[in-house]
Coordinates of C-alpha atoms and ligand atoms in Angstrom, one line a residue:
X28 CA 29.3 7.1 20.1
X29 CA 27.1 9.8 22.0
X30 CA 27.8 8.3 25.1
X31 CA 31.7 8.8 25.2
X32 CA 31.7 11.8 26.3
X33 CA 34.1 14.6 24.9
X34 CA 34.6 12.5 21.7
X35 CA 31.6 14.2 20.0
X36 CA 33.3 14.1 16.6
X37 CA 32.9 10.6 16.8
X38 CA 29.2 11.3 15.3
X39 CA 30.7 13.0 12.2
X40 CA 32.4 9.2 10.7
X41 CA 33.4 9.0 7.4
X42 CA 30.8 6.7 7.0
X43 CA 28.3 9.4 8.3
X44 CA 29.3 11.4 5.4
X45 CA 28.8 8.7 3.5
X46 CA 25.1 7.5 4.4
X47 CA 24.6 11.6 3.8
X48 CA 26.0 12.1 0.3
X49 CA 24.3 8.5 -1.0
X50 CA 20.9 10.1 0.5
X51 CA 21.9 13.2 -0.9
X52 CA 22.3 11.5 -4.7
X53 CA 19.1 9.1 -4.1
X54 CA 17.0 12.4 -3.4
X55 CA 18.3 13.7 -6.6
X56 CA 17.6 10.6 -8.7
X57 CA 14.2 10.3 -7.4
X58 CA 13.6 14.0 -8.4
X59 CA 14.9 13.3 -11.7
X60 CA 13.1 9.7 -12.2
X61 CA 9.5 11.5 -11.1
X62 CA 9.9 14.5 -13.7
X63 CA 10.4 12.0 -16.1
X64 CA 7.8 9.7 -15.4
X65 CA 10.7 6.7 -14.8
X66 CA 8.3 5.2 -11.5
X67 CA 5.0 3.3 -12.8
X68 CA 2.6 1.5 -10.6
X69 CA 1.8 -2.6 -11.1
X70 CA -0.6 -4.0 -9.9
X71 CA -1.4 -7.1 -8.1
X72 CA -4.3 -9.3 -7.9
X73 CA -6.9 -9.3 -5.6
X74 CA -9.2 -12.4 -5.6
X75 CA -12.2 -12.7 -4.0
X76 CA -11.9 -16.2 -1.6
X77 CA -15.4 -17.1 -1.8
X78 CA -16.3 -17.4 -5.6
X79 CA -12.4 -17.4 -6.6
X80 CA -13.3 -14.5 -8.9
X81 CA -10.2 -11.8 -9.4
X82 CA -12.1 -8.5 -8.0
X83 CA -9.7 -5.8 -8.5
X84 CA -5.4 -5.2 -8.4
X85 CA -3.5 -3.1 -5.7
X86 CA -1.1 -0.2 -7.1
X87 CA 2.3 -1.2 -6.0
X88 CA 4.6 1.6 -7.3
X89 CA 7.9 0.8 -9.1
X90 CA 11.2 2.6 -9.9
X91 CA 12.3 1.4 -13.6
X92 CA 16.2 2.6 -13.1
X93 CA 17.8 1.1 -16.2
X94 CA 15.6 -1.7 -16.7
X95 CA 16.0 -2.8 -13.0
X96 CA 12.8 -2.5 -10.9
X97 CA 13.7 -0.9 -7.4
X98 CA 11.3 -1.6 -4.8
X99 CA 9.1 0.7 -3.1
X100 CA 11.2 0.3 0.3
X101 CA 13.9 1.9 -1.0
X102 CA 12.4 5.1 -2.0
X103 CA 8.8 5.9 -0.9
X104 CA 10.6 7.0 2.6
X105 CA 13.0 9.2 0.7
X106 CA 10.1 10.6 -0.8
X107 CA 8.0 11.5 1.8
X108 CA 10.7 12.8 3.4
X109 CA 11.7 15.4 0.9
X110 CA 8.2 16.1 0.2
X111 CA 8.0 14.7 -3.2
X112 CA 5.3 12.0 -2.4
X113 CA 2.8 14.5 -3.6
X114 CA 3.9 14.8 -6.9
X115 CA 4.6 11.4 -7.0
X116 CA 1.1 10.2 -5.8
X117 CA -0.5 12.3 -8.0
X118 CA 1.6 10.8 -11.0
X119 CA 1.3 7.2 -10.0
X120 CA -2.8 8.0 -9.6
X121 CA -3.5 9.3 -12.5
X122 CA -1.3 6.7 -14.4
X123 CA -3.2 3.9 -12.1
X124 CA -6.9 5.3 -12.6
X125 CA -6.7 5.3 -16.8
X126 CA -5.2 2.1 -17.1
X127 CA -8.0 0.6 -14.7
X128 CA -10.3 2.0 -17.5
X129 CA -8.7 -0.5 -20.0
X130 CA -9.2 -3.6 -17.6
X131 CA -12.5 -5.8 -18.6
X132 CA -15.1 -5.4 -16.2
X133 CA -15.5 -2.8 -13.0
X134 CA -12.0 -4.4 -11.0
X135 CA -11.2 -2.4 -9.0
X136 CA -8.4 -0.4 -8.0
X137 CA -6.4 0.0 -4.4
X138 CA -4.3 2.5 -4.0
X139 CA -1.7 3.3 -0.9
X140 CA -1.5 6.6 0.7
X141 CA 1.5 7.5 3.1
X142 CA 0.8 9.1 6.2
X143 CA 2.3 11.7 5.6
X144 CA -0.2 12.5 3.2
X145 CA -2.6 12.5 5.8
X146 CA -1.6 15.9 7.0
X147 CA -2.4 17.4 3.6
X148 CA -6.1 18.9 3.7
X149 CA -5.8 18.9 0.3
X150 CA -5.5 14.8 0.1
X151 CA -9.5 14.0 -0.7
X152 CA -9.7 17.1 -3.1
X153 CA -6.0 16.2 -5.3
X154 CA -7.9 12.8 -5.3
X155 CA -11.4 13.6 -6.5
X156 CA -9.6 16.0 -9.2
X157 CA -7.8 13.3 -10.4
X158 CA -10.9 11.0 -10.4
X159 CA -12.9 13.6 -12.7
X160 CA -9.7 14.3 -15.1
X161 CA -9.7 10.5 -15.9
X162 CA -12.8 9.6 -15.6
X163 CA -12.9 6.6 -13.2
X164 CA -15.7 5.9 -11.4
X165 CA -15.6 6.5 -7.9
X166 CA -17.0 3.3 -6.8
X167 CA -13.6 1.5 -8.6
X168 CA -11.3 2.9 -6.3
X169 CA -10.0 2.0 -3.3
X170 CA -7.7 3.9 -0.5
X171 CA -5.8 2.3 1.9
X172 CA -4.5 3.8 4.8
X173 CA -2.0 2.7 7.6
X174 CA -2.6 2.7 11.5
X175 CA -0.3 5.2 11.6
X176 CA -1.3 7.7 9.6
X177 CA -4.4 8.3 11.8
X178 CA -2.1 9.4 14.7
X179 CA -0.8 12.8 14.2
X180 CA -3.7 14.5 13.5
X181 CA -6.9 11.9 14.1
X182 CA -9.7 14.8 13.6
X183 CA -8.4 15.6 10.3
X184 CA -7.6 11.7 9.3
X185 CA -11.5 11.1 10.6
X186 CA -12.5 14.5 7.9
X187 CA -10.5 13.4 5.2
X188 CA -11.7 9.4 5.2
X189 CA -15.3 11.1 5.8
X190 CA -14.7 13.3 2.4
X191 CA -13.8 10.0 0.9
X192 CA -16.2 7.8 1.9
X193 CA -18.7 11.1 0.7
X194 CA -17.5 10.6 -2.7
X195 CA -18.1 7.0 -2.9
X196 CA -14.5 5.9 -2.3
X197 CA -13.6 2.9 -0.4
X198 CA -11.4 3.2 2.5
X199 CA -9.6 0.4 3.8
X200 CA -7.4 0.1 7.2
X201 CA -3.9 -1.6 5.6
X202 CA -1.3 -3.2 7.9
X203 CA -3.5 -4.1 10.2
X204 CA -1.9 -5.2 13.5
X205 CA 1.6 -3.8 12.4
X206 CA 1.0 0.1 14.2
X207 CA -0.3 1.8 17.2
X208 CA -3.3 1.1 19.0
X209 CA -5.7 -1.2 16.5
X210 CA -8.0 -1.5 17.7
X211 CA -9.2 1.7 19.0
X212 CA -8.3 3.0 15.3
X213 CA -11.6 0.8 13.9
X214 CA -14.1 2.7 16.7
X215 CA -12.8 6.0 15.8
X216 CA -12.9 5.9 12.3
X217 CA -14.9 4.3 9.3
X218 CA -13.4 1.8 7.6
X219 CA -14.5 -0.3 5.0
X220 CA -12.1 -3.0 4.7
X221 CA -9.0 -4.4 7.1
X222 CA -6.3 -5.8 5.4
X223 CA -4.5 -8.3 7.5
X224 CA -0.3 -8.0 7.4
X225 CA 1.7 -10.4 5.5
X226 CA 3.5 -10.8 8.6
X227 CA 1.1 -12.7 10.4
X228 CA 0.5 -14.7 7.7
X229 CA 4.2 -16.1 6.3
X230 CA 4.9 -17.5 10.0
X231 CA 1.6 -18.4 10.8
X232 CA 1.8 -22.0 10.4
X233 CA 4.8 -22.6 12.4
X234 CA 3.3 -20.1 15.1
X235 CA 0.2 -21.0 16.7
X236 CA -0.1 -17.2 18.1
X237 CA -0.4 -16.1 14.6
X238 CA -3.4 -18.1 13.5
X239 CA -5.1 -17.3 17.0
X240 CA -4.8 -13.6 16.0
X241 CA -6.0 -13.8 12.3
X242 CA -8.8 -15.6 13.9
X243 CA -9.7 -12.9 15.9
X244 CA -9.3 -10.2 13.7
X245 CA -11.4 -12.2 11.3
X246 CA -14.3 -12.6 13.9
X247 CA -13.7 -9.1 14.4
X248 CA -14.0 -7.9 11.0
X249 CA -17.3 -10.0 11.0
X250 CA -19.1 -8.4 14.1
X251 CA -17.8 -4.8 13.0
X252 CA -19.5 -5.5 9.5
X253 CA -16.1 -5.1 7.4
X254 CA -14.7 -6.8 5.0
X255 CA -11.1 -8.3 5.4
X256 CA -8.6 -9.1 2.8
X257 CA -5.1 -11.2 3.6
X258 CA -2.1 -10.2 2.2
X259 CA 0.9 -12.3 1.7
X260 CA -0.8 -15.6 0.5
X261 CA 1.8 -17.8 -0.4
X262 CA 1.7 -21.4 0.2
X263 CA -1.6 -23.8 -0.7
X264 CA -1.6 -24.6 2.9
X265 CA -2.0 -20.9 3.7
X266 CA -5.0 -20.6 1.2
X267 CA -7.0 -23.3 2.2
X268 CA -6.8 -22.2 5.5
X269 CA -8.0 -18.5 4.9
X270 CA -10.5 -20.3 2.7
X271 CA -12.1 -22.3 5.7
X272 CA -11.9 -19.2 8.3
X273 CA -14.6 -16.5 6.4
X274 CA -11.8 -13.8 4.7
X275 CA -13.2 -12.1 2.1
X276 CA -10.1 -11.4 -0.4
X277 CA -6.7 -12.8 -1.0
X278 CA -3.9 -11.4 -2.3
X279 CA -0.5 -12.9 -2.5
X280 CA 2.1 -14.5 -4.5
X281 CA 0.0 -17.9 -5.0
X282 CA -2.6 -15.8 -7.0
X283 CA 0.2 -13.3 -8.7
X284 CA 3.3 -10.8 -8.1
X285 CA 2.6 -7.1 -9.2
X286 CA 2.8 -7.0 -13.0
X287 CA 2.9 -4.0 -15.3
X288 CA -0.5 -2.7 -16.9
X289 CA 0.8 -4.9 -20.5
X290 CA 0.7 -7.9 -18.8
X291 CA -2.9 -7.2 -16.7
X292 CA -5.5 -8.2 -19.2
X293 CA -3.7 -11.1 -20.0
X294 CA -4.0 -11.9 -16.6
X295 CA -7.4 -11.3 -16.1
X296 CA -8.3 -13.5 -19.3
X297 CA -6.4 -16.2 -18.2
X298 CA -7.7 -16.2 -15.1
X299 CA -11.5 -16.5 -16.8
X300 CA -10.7 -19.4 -18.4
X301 CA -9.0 -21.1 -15.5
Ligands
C2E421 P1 1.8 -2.9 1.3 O1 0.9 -1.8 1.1 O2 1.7 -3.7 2.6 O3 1.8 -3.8 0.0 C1 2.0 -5.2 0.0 C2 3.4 -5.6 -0.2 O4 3.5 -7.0 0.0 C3 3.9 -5.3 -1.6 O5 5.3 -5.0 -1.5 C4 3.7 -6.7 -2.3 O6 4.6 -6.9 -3.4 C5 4.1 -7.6 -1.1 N1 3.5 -8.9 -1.3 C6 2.2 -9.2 -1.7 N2 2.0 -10.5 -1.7 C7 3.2 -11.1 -1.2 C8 3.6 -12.4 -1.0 O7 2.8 -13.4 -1.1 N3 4.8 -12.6 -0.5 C9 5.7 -11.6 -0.2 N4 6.9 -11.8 0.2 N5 5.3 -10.3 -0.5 C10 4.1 -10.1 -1.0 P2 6.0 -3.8 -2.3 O8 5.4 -3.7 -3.6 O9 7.5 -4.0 -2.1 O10 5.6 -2.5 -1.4 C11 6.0 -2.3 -0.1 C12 5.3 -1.2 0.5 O11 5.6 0.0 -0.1 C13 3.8 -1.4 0.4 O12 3.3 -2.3 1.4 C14 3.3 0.1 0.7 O13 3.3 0.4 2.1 C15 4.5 0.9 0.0 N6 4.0 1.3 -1.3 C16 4.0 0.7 -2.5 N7 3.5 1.4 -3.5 C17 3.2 2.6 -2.9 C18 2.6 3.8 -3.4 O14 2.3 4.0 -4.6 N8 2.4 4.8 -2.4 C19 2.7 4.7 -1.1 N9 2.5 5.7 -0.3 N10 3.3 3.5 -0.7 C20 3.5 2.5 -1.5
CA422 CA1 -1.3 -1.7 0.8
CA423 CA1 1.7 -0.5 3.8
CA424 CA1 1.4 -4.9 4.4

């Protein structure tokens, strides 16, 4: 429309208006559904390839609207847009770091920061106050942080996965191959962990490229001493393979979807017996 000239009112559609008031009402539900505690986190299972032991969950948040769970996709955006990812975060944290208390054993807990987030020099401190309020042990918890969240300001991404690391917090490098600039990201900063995109993974045994690049970013996790997880594990062809290459952890629909904290020790005692 921009490029017909005079007709700049052709920008203003009533569908415009629209895609504005529906944004408008989501921003307001998400308010609402954050004061009243209406988003949880589940958590997914994270199993370690080589002894096929379950090693921890990943914090996936979800909206409860009316008994409906809406997916992340359609509001973490929205909220890190209108600022409320804060709030949220520090909600979904808390929530996430006393039920990990309950769980059997020391699983551990990964939890997803937006980048946004990473502009906030307050990000390692809201985190560490939340650690002592509840009482989890640094050591359990796990942050994961996206390529590109290291971009907009890289010395004070490098200072805040530095206070992490300080306090004993595991920092792992999620999405990996999905953003800007990789592999430069893993000389500049310290990571723990890579975790490898589901993307690679669903197509990868249709598309030879694929399997040549988790390959590589295997072998690289190897040489660079860090540990790499695959995400997206769906088929038994698709295990056996990551099995036979090295990874270190698994996580995908084959092992479990995200579940809420009444079904994880269930889960984990099932999975003892098994
Ligand atoms: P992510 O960090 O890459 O999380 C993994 C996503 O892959 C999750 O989607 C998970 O349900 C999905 N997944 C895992 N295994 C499989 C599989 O085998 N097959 C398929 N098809 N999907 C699988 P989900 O829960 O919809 O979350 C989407 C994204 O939303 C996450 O991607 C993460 O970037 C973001 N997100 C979720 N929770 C939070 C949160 O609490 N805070 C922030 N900042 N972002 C979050
Ligand atoms: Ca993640
Ligand atoms: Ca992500
Ligand atoms: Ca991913």
């Amino acid at each position: 429309a921009k490029s017909r000239g005079h007709n700049q009112y052709s920008l203003f559609q009533p569908e415009m208006q629209e895609k504005v008031s529906e944004r408008a009402k989501l921003e307001g539900d998400l308010r609402r559904a954050i004061d009243e505690s209406k988003i949880e986190p589940f958590y997914q299972p994270l199993i370690n390839l080589r002894t096929g032991e379950l090693c921890g969950f990943e914090a996936l948040a979800r909206w409860n609207k009316d008994g409906v769970f809406v997916s992340p996709q359609h509001f973490i955006a929205v909220a890190e847009e209108t600022g409320l990812i804060t709030t949220l975060f520090e909600q979904l944290l808390s929530k996430a770091c006393r039920d990990a208390q309950l769980w059997p054993g020391a699983l551990s807990l990964s939890f997803n920061v937006s980048p946004v987030q990473m502009e906030d020099r307050l990000l390692a401190s809201r985190v560490l106050h939340i650690l002592q309020q509840t009482g989890l042990q640094s050591s359990r918890l796990e942050i994961e942080i996206t390529e590109n969240a290291l971009i907009d300001d890289p010395d004070l991404a490098a200072a805040t996965i530095e206070q992490f690391h300080a306090a004993g917090i595991q920092v792992a490098l999620d999405d990996f191959g999905t953003g800007y600039s990789s592999l430069a990201q893993l000389a500049r900063f310290k990571f723990d962990k890579i975790k490898i995109d589901k993307s690679f993974v669903s197509s990868f045994t249709h598309n030879d490229k694929n399997a040549k690049i988790i390959d590589a970013v295997l072998g690289l996790g190897r040489s660079l001493n860090l540990k790499t997880t695959v995400e997206g594990i769906e088929e038994n062809a698709q295990l056996a393979y990551f099995l036979g290459q090295g990874c270190d952890i698994g996580q995908g629909y084959i092992f479990g979807k995200a579940m809420p904290q009444s079904e994880v020790i269930g889960f984990v005692n099932n999975r003892k017996r098994a």
